[in-house]
mmCIF file of C-alpha atoms in Angstrom:
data_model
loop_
_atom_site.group_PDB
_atom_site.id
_atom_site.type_symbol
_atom_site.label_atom_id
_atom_site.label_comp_id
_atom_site.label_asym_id
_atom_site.label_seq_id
_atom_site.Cartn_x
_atom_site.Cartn_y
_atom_site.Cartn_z
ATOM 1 C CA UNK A 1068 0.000 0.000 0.000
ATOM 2 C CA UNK A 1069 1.433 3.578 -0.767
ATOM 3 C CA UNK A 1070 2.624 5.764 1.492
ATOM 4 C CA UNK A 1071 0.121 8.513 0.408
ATOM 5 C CA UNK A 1072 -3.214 5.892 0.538
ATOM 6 C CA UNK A 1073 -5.951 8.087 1.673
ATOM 7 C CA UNK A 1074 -8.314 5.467 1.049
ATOM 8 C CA UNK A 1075 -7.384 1.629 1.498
ATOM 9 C CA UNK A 1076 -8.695 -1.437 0.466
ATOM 10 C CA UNK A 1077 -8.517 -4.637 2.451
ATOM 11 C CA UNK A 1078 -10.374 -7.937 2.311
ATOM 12 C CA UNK A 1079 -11.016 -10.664 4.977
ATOM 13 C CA UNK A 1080 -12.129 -13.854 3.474
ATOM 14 C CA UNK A 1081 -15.766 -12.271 1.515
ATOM 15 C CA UNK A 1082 -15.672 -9.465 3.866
ATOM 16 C CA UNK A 1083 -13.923 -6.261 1.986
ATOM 17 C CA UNK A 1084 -13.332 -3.376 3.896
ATOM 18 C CA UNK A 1085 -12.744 0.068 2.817
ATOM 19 C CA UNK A 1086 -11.172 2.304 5.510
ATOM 20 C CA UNK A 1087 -10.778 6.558 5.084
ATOM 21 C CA UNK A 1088 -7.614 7.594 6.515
ATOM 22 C CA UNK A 1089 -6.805 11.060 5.499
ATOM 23 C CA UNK A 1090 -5.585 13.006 8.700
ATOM 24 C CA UNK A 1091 -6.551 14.779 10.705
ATOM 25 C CA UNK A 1092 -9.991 15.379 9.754
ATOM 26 C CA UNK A 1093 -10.526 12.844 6.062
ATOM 27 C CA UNK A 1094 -11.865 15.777 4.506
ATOM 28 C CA UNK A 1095 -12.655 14.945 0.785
ATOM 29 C CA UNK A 1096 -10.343 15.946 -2.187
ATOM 30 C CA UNK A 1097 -9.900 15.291 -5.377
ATOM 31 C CA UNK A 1098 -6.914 12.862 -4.492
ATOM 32 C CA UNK A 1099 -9.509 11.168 -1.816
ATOM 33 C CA UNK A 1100 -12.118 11.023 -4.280
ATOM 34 C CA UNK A 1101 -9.640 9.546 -7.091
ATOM 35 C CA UNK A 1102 -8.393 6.168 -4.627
ATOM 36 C CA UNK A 1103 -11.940 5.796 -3.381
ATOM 37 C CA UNK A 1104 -13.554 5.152 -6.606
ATOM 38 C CA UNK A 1105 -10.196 3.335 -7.545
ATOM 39 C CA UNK A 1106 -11.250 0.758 -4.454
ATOM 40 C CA UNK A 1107 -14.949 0.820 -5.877
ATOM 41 C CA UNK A 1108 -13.399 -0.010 -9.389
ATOM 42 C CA UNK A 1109 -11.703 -3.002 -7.617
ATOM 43 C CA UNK A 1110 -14.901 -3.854 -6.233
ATOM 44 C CA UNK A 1111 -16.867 -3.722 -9.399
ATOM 45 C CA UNK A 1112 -14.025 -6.180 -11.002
ATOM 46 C CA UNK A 1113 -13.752 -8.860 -8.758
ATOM 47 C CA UNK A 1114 -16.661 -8.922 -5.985
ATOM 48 C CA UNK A 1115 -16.844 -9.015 -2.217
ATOM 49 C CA UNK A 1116 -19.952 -10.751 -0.398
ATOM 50 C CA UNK A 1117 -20.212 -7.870 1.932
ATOM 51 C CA UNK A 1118 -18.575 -4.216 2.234
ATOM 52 C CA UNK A 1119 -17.580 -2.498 5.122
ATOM 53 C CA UNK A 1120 -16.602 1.232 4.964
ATOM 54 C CA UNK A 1121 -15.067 2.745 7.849
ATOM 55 C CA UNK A 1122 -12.767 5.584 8.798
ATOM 56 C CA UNK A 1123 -9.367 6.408 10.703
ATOM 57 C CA UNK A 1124 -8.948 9.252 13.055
ATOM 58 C CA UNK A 1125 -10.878 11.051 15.842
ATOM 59 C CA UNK A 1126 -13.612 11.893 13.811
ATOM 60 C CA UNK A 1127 -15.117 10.344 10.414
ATOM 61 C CA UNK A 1128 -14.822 13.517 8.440
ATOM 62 C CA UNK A 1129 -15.040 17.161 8.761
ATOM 63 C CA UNK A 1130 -16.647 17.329 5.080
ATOM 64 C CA UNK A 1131 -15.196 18.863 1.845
ATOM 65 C CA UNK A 1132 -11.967 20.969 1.773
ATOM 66 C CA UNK A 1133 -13.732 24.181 0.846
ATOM 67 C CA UNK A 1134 -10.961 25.038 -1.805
ATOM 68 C CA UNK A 1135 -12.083 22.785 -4.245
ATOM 69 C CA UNK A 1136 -15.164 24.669 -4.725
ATOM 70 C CA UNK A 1137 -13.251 28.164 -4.510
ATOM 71 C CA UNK A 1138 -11.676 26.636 -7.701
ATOM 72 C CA UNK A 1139 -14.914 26.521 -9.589
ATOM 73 C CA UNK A 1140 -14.817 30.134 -11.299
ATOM 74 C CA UNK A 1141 -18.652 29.164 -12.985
ATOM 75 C CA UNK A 1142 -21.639 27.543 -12.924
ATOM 76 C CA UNK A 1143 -20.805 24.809 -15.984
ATOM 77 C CA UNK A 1144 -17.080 24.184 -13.685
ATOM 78 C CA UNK A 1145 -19.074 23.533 -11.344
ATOM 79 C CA UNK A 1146 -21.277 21.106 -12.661
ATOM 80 C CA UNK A 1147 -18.379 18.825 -13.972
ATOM 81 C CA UNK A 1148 -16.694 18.843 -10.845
ATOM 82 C CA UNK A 1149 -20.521 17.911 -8.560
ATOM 83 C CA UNK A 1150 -21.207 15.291 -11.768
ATOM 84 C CA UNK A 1151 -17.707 13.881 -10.947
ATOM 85 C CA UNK A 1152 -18.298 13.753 -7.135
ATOM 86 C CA UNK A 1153 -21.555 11.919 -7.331
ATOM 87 C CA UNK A 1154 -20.272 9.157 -9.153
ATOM 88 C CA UNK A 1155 -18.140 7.688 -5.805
ATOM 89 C CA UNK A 1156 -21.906 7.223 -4.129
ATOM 90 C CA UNK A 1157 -23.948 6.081 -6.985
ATOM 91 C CA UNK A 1158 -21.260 3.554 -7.961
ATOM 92 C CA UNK A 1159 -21.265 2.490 -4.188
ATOM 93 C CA UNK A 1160 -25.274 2.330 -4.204
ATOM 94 C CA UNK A 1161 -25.017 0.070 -7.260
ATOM 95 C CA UNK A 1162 -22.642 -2.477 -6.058
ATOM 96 C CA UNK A 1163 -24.451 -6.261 -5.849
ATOM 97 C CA UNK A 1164 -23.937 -7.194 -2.500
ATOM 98 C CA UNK A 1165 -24.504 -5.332 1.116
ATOM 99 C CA UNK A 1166 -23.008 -2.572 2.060
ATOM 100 C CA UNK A 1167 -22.690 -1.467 5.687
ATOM 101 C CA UNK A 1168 -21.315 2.427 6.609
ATOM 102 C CA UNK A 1169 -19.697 2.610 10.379
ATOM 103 C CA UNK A 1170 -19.947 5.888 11.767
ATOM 104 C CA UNK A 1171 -17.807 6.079 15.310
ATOM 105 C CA UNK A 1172 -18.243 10.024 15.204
ATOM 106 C CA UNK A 1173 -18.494 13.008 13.449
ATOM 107 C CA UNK A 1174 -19.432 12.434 9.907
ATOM 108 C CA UNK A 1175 -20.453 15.669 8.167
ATOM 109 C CA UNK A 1176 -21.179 16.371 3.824
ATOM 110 C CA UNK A 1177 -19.779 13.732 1.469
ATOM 111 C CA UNK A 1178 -18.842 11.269 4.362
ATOM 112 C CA UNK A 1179 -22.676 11.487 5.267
ATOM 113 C CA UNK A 1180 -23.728 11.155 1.263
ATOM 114 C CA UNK A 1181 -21.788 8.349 0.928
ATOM 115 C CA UNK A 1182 -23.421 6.924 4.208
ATOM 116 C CA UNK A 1183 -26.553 7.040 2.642
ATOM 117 C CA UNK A 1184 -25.498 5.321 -0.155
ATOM 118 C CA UNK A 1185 -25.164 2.101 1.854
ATOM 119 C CA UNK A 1186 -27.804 -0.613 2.669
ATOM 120 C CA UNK A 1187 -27.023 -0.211 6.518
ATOM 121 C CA UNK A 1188 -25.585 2.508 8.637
ATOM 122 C CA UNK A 1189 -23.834 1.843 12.165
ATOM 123 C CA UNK A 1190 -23.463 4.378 14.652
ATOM 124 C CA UNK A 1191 -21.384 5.010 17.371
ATOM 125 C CA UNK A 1192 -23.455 6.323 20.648
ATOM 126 C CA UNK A 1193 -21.008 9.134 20.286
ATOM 127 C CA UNK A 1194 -21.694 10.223 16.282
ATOM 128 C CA UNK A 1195 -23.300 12.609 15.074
ATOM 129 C CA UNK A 1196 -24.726 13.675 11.750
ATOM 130 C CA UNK A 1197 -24.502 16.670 9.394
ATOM 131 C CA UNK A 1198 -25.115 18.003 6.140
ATOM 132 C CA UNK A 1199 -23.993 21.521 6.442
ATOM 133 C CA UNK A 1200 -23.498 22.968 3.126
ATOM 134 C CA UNK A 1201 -25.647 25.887 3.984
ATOM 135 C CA UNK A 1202 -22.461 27.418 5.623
ATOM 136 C CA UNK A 1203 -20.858 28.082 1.990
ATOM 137 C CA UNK A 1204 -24.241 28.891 0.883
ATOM 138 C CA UNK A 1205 -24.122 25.646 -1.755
ATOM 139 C CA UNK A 1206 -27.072 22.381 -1.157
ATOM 140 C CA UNK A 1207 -25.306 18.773 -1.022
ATOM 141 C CA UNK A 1208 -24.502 17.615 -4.112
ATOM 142 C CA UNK A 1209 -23.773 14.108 -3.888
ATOM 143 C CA UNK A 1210 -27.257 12.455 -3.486
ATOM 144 C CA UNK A 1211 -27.553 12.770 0.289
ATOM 145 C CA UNK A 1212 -30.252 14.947 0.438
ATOM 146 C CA UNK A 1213 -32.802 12.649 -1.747
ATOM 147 C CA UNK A 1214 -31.080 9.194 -0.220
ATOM 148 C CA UNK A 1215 -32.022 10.933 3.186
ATOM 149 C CA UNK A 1216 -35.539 12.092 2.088
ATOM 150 C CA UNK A 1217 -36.187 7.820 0.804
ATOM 151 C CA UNK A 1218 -35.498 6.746 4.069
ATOM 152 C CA UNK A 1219 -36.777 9.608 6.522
ATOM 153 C CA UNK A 1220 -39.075 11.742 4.336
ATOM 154 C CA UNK A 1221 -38.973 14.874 2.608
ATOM 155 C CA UNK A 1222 -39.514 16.882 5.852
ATOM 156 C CA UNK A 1223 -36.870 15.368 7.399
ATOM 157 C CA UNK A 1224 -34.527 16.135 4.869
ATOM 158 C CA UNK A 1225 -35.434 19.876 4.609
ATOM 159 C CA UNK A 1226 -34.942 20.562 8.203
ATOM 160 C CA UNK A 1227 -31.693 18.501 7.999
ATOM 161 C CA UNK A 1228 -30.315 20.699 5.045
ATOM 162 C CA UNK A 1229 -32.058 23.427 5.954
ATOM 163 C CA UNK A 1230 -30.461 23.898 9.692
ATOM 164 C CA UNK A 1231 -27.146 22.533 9.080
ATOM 165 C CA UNK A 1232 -27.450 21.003 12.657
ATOM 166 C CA UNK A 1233 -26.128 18.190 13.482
ATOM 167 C CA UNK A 1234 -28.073 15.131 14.923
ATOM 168 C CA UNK A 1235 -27.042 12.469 17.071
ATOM 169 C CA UNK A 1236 -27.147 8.387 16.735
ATOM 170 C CA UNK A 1237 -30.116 8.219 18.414
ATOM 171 C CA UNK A 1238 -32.320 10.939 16.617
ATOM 172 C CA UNK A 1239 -31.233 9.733 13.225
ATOM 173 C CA UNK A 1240 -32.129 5.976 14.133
ATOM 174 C CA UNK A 1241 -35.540 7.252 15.494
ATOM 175 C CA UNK A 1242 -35.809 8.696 11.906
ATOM 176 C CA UNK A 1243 -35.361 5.069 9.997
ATOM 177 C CA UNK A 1244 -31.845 6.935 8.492
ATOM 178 C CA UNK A 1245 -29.399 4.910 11.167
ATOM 179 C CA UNK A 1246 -30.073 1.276 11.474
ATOM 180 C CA UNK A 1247 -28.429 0.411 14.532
ATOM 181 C CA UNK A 1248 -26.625 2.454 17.131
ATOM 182 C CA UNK A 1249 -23.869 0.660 18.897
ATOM 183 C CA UNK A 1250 -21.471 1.506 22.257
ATOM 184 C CA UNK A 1251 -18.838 3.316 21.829
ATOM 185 C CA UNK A 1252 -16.076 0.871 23.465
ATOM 186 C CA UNK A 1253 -15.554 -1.896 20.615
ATOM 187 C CA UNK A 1254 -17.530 -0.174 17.854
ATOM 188 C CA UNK A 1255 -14.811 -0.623 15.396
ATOM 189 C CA UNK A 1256 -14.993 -4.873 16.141
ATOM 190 C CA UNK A 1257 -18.852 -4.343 16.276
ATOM 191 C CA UNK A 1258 -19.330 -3.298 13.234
ATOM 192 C CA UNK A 1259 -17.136 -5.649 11.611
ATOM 193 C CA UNK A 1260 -18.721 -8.526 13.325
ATOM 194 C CA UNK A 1261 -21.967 -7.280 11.576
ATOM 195 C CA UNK A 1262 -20.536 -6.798 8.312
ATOM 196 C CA UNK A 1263 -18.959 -10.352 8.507
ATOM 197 C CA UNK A 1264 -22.259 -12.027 9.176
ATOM 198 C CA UNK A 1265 -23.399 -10.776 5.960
ATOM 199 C CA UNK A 1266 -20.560 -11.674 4.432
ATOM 200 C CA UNK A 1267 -21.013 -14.923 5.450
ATOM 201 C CA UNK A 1268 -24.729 -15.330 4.312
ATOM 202 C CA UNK A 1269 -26.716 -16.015 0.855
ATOM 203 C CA UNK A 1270 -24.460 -13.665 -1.553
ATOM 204 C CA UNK A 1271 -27.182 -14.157 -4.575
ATOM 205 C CA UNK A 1272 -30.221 -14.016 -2.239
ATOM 206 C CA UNK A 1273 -28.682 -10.657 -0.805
ATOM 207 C CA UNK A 1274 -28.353 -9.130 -4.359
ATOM 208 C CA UNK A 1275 -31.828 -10.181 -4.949
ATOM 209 C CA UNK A 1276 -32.926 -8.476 -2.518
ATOM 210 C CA UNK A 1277 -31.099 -5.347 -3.518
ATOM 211 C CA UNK A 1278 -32.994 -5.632 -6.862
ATOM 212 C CA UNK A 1279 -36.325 -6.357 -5.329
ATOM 213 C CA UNK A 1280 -36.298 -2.969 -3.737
ATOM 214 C CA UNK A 1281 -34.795 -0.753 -6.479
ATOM 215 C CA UNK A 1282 -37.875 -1.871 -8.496
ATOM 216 C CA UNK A 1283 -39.856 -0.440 -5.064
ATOM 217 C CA UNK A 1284 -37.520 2.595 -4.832
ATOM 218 C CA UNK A 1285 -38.770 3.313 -8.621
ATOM 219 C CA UNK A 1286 -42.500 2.008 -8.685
ATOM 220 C CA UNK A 1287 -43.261 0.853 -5.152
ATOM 221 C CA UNK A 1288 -45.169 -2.157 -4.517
ATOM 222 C CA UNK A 1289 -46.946 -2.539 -8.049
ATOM 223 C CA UNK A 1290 -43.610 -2.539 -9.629
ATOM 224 C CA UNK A 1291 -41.799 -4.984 -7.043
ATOM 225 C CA UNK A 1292 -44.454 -7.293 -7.370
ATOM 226 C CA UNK A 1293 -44.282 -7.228 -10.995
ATOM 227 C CA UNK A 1294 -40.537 -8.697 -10.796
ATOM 228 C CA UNK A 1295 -40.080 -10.322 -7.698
ATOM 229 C CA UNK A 1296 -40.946 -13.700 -8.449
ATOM 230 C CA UNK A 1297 -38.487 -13.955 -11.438
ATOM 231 C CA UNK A 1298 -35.947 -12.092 -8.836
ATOM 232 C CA UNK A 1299 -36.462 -15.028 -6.601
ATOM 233 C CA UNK A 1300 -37.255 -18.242 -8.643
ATOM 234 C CA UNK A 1301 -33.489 -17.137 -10.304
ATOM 235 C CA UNK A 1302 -31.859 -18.131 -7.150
ATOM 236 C CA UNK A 1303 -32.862 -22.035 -7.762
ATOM 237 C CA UNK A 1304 -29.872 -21.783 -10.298
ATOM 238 C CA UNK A 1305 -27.510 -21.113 -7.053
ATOM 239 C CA UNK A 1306 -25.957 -23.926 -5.141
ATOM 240 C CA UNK A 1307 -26.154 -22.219 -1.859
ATOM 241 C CA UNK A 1308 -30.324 -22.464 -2.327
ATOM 242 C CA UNK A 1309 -30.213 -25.493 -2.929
ATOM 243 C CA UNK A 1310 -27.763 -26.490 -0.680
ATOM 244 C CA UNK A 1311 -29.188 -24.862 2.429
ATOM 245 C CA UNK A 1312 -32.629 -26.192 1.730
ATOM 246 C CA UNK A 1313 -31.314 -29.964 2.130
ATOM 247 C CA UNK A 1314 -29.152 -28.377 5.459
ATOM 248 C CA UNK A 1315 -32.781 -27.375 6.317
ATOM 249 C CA UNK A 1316 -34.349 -30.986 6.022
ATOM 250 C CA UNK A 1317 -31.595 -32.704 6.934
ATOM 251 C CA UNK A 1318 -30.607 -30.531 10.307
ATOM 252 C CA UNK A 1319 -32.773 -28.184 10.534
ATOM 253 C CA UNK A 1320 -32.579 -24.256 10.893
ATOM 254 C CA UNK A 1321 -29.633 -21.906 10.600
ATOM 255 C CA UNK A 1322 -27.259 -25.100 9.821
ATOM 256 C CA UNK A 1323 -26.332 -23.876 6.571
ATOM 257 C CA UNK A 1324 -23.104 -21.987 5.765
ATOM 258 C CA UNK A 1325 -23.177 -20.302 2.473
ATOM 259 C CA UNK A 1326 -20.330 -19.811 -0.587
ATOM 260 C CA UNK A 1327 -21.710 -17.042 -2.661
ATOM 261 C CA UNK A 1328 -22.580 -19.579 -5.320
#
């Protein structure tokens, strides 16, 4: 790994692991953004089962270093350079198999949008949550404003853009945004505990499900129903259906261990 690795990729067994380390406060850059989507390339290429993101440092991240947009002398830069920045979480929401974002503190702007992006969000007892563009007088720009509004409403999102506050664990889970909030002494093993049991589950039944609720995210239940039983009769073709139903009749429950095959 090189000296300079903002962003490093690691992988335990299916588990992969992407961990920001960008001191002192993993603000995003163009260098960040450049090794991050470089680990989502990897990703795309050759597969995990599960992804864990995670960061380095006292805090997750402080948000964007505010020079990069001080560089943007128009509207049209400007668009290139919030069309480039999107791309990190929309490649991350498209990946095939879950993702899980670990929060252990402050996690402000792009850090947040990129939370989003993933299936499930961990939380520290001790993070808390921001999207504070308001203070440069700019909106987010990397789909965390929508991906907020899809899991806690469009109210929800205004007053969380609209305040630049910051929330705690708890609020946000109360909200449907966090899924779980976790102590603060052994987070970091928590969370990839969690991340490994996914890891370790139905790979194909997982991305399944992942396609079962895009069609919801774009139709809602009409257009879910209209696919889901293709969606699901597809995963007789896997060995690890097949497999863990004979586990089932042969053992019983929650015998079966799982390939991603």
């Amino acid at each position: 790994m090189a000296d300079n690795a903002l962003v490093r990729l690691d992988r335990d067994g299916g588990l992969a692991v992407v961990t920001i380390d960008a001191p002192p406060l993993n603000l995003y850059t163009a260098e960040l953004h450049d090794q991050f989507v470089d680990a989502v390339a990897q990703l795309e290429a050759a597969p995990a089962r599960a992804l864990l993101i995670r960061a380095e440092g006292k805090i997750v991240s402080g948000g964007v270093d505010v020079s990069l947009f001080d560089a943007q002398d128009s509207a049209a830069e400007a668009k290139v350079l919030f069309d480039r920045m999107l791309t990190l979480p929309d490649r991350i929401a498209a990946l095939e198999f879950p993702t899980v974002f670990a929060a252990h503190a402050l996690c402000l702007t792009w850090a947040f949008e990129v939370a989003v992006a993933c299936d499930l969000i961990l939380a520290s007892e001790r993070a808390k949550f921001g999207l504070v563009e308001k203070v440069v007088g700019l909106t987010p720009t990397m789909g965390g404003t929508q991906r907020l509004a899809e899991r806690a409403g469009a109210g929800r999102a205004k007053e969380f853009v609209f305040t630049g506050d910051t929330y705690d664990a708890a609020t946000l889970e109360r909200w449907n945004v966090v899924n779980r909030v976790l102590p603060a002494e052994g987070f970091d093993a928590a969370a990839r505990a969690f991340a490994t049991r996914l890891a370790d589950g139905p790979t194909r039944a997982h991305a399944a499900t992942k396609r079962i609720l895009g069609h919801f995210a774009h139709g809602g239940v009409p257009e879910a129903n209209a696919h889901v039983t293709t969606i699901a009769a597809e995963l007789y073709e896997t060995e690890d259906l097949r497999n863990a139903v004979k586990s089932f009749l042969a053992d019983g429950p929650g015998k079966a261990t799982f390939t991603g095959r």
